[in-house]
Amino acid sequence: MAAMAGLSLRRTRLNPAIRELTREIRPVVGQFIQPLFVVESLSEREAVPGLNDVWRDTPESLVQQVRADLQKGVSKFLLFGVPAEKTTANFDHSFTAAQIARVRQEFSDDVWLAADVCLCSSTTHGHCGIVNEQGDYVDNEDSVAALATAALQYAQAGADCVAPSDMMDGRVAAIRTQLDNAGLDRTLIMSYSAKFHSGFYGPFRVAADSAPGDNIKLTDRASYQIDPARPSDAFLSSQRDAEEGADILMVKPGMPYLDVLADLSARIAKPWAVYQTSGESAALELLTQAGLARRERINAEAWTAFLRAGAAMIISYDARHAHDWLSSE
């Protein structure tokens, strides 16, 4: 105790220079992935409610947004396509594939482009798969087949990475098989391997037009997304996806599941992504708008927490501001 009494921890906190020198976690813009929404039915882009500088883009404004993001140092993107026509089966993925091809043609290898793979924006009911005739169950086998078809089309269009977010069993293996058989063995799979049934997805579901509707018995996604009270499922799901061929694993949401991220990243030796969800971003934005916090500081703190818990990359709606905000901190 006598030796500890002479220990000064404050000397390495005294000024900005020494704090910078002794910092162990340093978020940099190269670790960020910016989500993008492109909507077939829009003639003009529109803001996503609750979020700061996040848009539902037209095909034309999408290209302009990517160009603007590149100028801010952001070169990695996660694309969500929202087709105009919704159905229950036999999905047409040509709109999203065309936007991938357009971005690739416009920017070549200057961008790294991941394509979200799900059916929720394409279905009349808003679920992530094909629902049975009774409307009370998402059929796993049929859904996986449809997801693998979508992933193949996105990869053929030029996506560097396909990102299944549906939480069906076995979809990573099916996608990997489709890609490899088509000679697309260099296309990565970033699996939403630990995606929880969360209340933090609100603004996203507006942006992607993907909220489960009341026109079906199955009114939420609890039957296929992970229960927040069962973290062991997150390990089993992530371990399975790694074995099936996923190159990158993910925890979503981020802040409420830092314990899960820390545990999984220590147990499974894969690169880990974390998704700072729309609800998380909206909560921070509300603090900012109420004058209760500085936007730059609270985001930098959240991003630092993600890296501290084991994330290698951060999917954030505020990625396009990361360079400026981190520089100010």
XYZ file of C-alpha atoms in Angstrom:
329
model
C 0.000 0.000 0.000
C 2.892 2.355 0.734
C 4.262 1.913 -2.793
C 0.862 2.532 -4.333
C 0.498 5.723 -2.335
C 3.329 7.255 -4.378
C 1.839 6.255 -7.744
C 0.768 9.201 -9.873
C -1.655 8.434 -12.667
C -2.476 12.066 -13.307
C 0.930 12.955 -14.774
C 0.020 11.132 -17.988
C -3.295 12.990 -18.146
C -2.029 16.534 -17.642
C -2.219 17.944 -21.181
C -3.371 17.047 -24.693
C 0.120 16.083 -25.856
C 0.736 13.434 -23.203
C -2.833 12.153 -23.430
C -2.350 11.650 -27.157
C 0.980 9.901 -26.648
C -0.395 7.453 -24.097
C -3.667 6.678 -25.860
C -4.126 2.951 -26.505
C -7.191 3.030 -28.770
C -7.172 5.289 -31.828
C -10.163 5.193 -34.199
C -9.186 6.222 -37.726
C -11.367 6.884 -40.754
C -10.025 3.804 -42.541
C -11.866 1.591 -40.027
C -15.301 2.947 -40.947
C -17.997 1.689 -43.309
C -20.727 4.109 -44.412
C -24.236 2.708 -45.001
C -26.036 3.949 -48.119
C -29.692 3.619 -49.102
C -30.791 3.774 -52.729
C -34.532 3.790 -53.420
C -36.027 2.970 -56.806
C -39.300 4.854 -56.309
C -37.764 8.232 -55.444
C -37.320 11.114 -57.865
C -35.521 13.256 -55.266
C -33.424 12.177 -52.315
C -34.953 12.534 -48.860
C -33.557 12.692 -45.347
C -33.895 9.743 -42.989
C -35.856 10.893 -39.914
C -33.902 11.047 -36.669
C -30.438 10.829 -38.205
C -27.819 13.448 -39.029
C -26.968 13.821 -42.728
C -28.262 10.381 -43.748
C -30.327 10.025 -46.905
C -32.581 7.816 -48.979
C -30.885 8.383 -52.317
C -31.974 8.162 -55.917
C -29.600 6.343 -58.285
C -28.283 9.725 -59.413
C -27.808 11.201 -55.946
C -26.192 7.952 -54.770
C -23.255 8.528 -57.103
C -22.986 12.134 -55.934
C -23.024 11.011 -52.297
C -20.285 8.444 -52.816
C -18.170 11.092 -54.533
C -18.695 13.474 -51.603
C -17.851 10.746 -49.091
C -14.636 9.919 -50.920
C -13.608 13.540 -50.562
C -14.052 13.127 -46.792
C -11.799 10.092 -46.727
C -14.546 7.458 -46.593
C -14.069 4.750 -49.215
C -15.904 1.762 -47.735
C -19.657 1.414 -48.085
C -22.548 -0.900 -47.224
C -25.332 -0.575 -49.782
C -29.021 -1.208 -49.127
C -31.210 -1.329 -52.207
C -34.933 -0.624 -51.891
C -36.841 -1.833 -54.976
C -40.161 -0.326 -55.978
C -41.939 -3.642 -56.464
C -42.625 -5.796 -53.415
C -43.680 -9.415 -53.512
C -43.671 -12.624 -51.460
C -41.465 -14.777 -53.724
C -39.585 -14.741 -57.049
C -37.728 -11.584 -56.117
C -36.238 -9.227 -58.683
C -32.814 -8.039 -57.532
C -31.962 -6.191 -60.735
C -32.402 -2.699 -59.285
C -29.882 -3.199 -56.495
C -27.514 -5.060 -58.808
C -27.671 -2.167 -61.269
C -26.715 0.327 -58.560
C -23.753 -1.836 -57.551
C -22.619 -1.977 -61.169
C -23.038 1.769 -61.529
C -20.959 2.560 -58.463
C -18.301 0.108 -59.596
C -18.198 1.589 -63.093
C -18.048 5.149 -61.756
C -15.428 4.636 -59.050
C -13.645 1.412 -59.976
C -11.361 0.257 -57.148
C -11.490 3.609 -55.347
C -14.364 2.200 -53.293
C -14.828 -1.018 -51.344
C -18.475 -1.932 -51.686
C -20.428 -4.379 -49.557
C -24.018 -5.227 -50.451
C -26.526 -6.071 -47.756
C -28.290 -9.344 -48.530
C -31.798 -9.601 -47.148
C -35.371 -9.810 -48.404
C -37.056 -7.401 -45.987
C -37.077 -4.425 -48.392
C -38.462 -6.629 -51.166
C -41.319 -8.358 -49.347
C -44.877 -7.144 -48.934
C -44.776 -8.130 -45.256
C -41.346 -6.739 -44.317
C -39.847 -9.997 -43.099
C -36.310 -11.108 -43.915
C -37.384 -14.279 -45.678
C -40.213 -16.136 -47.360
C -43.213 -16.634 -45.080
C -45.407 -19.743 -45.194
C -49.024 -19.684 -46.369
C -50.308 -19.411 -42.805
C -48.235 -16.254 -42.270
C -46.784 -17.454 -38.977
C -43.334 -18.805 -39.903
C -40.393 -17.802 -42.093
C -39.468 -20.820 -44.209
C -35.740 -21.357 -43.773
C -34.952 -23.487 -46.843
C -36.826 -21.327 -49.351
C -35.442 -18.151 -47.801
C -31.845 -19.370 -47.939
C -32.206 -20.247 -51.617
C -33.557 -16.772 -52.392
C -30.814 -15.086 -50.366
C -28.076 -17.047 -52.110
C -29.501 -15.999 -55.472
C -29.451 -12.342 -54.427
C -25.892 -12.592 -53.119
C -24.721 -14.125 -56.381
C -26.305 -11.350 -58.442
C -24.738 -8.657 -56.261
C -21.316 -10.262 -56.513
C -21.635 -10.604 -60.275
C -22.553 -6.907 -60.447
C -19.295 -5.974 -58.752
C -19.754 -6.074 -54.980
C -16.511 -6.736 -53.115
C -18.472 -8.249 -50.251
C -21.951 -9.616 -49.641
C -23.438 -9.167 -46.187
C -26.329 -11.477 -45.234
C -28.374 -9.829 -42.488
C -31.395 -12.131 -42.450
C -30.419 -14.572 -39.646
C -31.577 -17.705 -41.470
C -29.806 -20.965 -40.599
C -27.224 -22.080 -43.143
C -27.316 -19.050 -45.398
C -23.556 -18.444 -45.248
C -22.792 -21.955 -46.520
C -25.334 -21.585 -49.320
C -23.950 -18.211 -50.361
C -20.337 -19.399 -50.234
C -21.219 -22.387 -52.408
C -23.019 -20.206 -54.962
C -20.136 -17.748 -55.141
C -17.442 -20.401 -55.441
C -19.328 -22.341 -58.097
C -19.611 -19.139 -60.134
C -15.883 -18.449 -59.905
C -16.399 -15.640 -57.391
C -14.203 -17.152 -54.705
C -12.604 -13.759 -54.002
C -15.901 -12.180 -52.962
C -16.021 -11.769 -49.188
C -18.915 -12.644 -46.919
C -19.533 -10.332 -43.973
C -22.125 -12.119 -41.895
C -24.443 -10.391 -39.454
C -23.638 -13.366 -37.264
C -24.771 -11.880 -33.950
C -27.802 -9.791 -34.864
C -30.171 -9.313 -31.972
C -33.933 -8.805 -31.871
C -33.546 -5.181 -30.874
C -35.546 -2.006 -30.473
C -32.652 0.053 -31.850
C -33.528 -0.339 -35.553
C -36.299 2.262 -35.939
C -34.866 4.853 -38.354
C -33.302 2.112 -40.472
C -36.652 0.465 -41.062
C -37.986 3.771 -42.367
C -34.938 4.211 -44.607
C -35.115 0.671 -45.989
C -38.929 0.459 -46.002
C -38.561 -2.815 -44.157
C -40.664 -2.792 -40.988
C -42.744 -5.961 -40.472
C -46.335 -5.085 -41.292
C -49.593 -5.841 -39.535
C -50.900 -7.690 -42.603
C -49.484 -10.967 -41.347
C -49.624 -13.083 -38.175
C -45.862 -12.851 -37.702
C -45.577 -9.243 -36.544
C -41.937 -9.162 -35.415
C -38.592 -10.896 -36.016
C -38.211 -12.604 -32.656
C -38.460 -16.059 -34.242
C -35.203 -15.663 -36.171
C -33.154 -12.829 -34.645
C -31.226 -13.510 -31.424
C -32.956 -12.963 -28.078
C -31.101 -10.214 -26.144
C -31.212 -12.478 -23.085
C -29.436 -15.388 -24.846
C -25.858 -14.322 -25.592
C -24.848 -17.977 -25.948
C -26.817 -18.018 -29.206
C -24.572 -15.248 -30.512
C -21.529 -17.467 -30.022
C -23.147 -20.500 -31.648
C -24.377 -18.457 -34.597
C -21.016 -16.765 -35.117
C -19.025 -19.975 -34.753
C -21.272 -21.689 -37.301
C -20.992 -18.806 -39.774
C -17.199 -18.813 -39.463
C -17.140 -22.542 -40.172
C -19.459 -22.069 -43.162
C -17.109 -19.572 -44.782
C -17.815 -16.085 -43.435
C -14.748 -13.854 -43.706
C -16.002 -11.128 -41.356
C -18.390 -11.529 -38.423
C -20.571 -8.855 -36.865
C -22.350 -7.788 -33.708
C -25.470 -5.640 -34.127
C -26.446 -3.421 -32.301
C -23.219 -2.095 -30.835
C -23.401 -0.222 -27.540
C -25.983 -2.451 -25.781
C -23.911 -5.525 -26.730
C -20.325 -4.526 -25.945
C -20.069 -7.504 -23.597
C -21.041 -9.829 -26.445
C -18.544 -8.209 -28.804
C -15.736 -8.497 -26.257
C -16.549 -12.139 -25.567
C -16.928 -13.217 -29.192
C -13.887 -11.379 -30.516
C -11.777 -13.077 -27.839
C -13.145 -16.542 -28.668
C -13.407 -16.501 -32.469
C -10.328 -15.426 -34.415
C -12.016 -13.565 -37.247
C -12.187 -9.860 -38.095
C -15.145 -8.384 -36.231
C -17.439 -5.625 -37.432
C -19.802 -3.755 -35.173
C -22.907 -1.971 -36.414
C -23.720 1.291 -34.661
C -27.420 1.076 -35.418
C -29.769 3.818 -36.490
C -31.392 3.841 -33.056
C -28.037 4.299 -31.367
C -27.154 7.142 -33.722
C -30.572 8.737 -33.251
C -30.179 8.607 -29.461
C -26.843 10.405 -29.677
C -28.370 12.911 -32.071
C -31.170 13.646 -29.590
C -28.598 14.336 -26.878
C -26.851 16.708 -29.246
C -29.998 18.540 -30.303
C -31.018 18.964 -26.662
C -27.691 20.647 -25.933
C -26.743 17.893 -23.492
C -23.667 16.611 -25.320
C -21.260 17.395 -28.136
C -21.920 15.263 -31.204
C -18.222 14.805 -31.938
C -17.320 13.755 -28.430
C -20.043 11.216 -27.766
C -19.570 9.532 -31.134
C -15.801 9.368 -30.679
C -16.379 7.839 -27.250
C -18.766 5.224 -28.653
C -16.361 4.368 -31.475
C -13.495 4.001 -29.019
C -15.632 1.631 -26.951
C -16.290 -0.537 -30.015
C -12.589 -0.876 -30.771
C -11.783 -1.473 -27.117
C -14.269 -4.350 -27.106
C -12.589 -5.998 -30.081
C -14.063 -4.554 -33.272
C -11.764 -4.194 -36.258
C -14.254 -2.074 -38.211
C -17.265 0.109 -37.462
C -20.403 0.468 -39.562
C -21.761 3.900 -38.678
C -24.225 6.336 -40.212
C -21.795 9.052 -39.165
C -18.771 7.468 -40.853
C -18.708 10.352 -43.331
C -17.963 12.701 -40.444
C -15.405 10.487 -38.703
C -12.310 12.290 -39.971
C -13.523 15.733 -38.912
C -14.977 14.627 -35.600
C -11.985 12.553 -34.569
C -9.627 15.366 -35.534
C -11.537 17.736 -33.270
C -11.110 15.366 -30.330
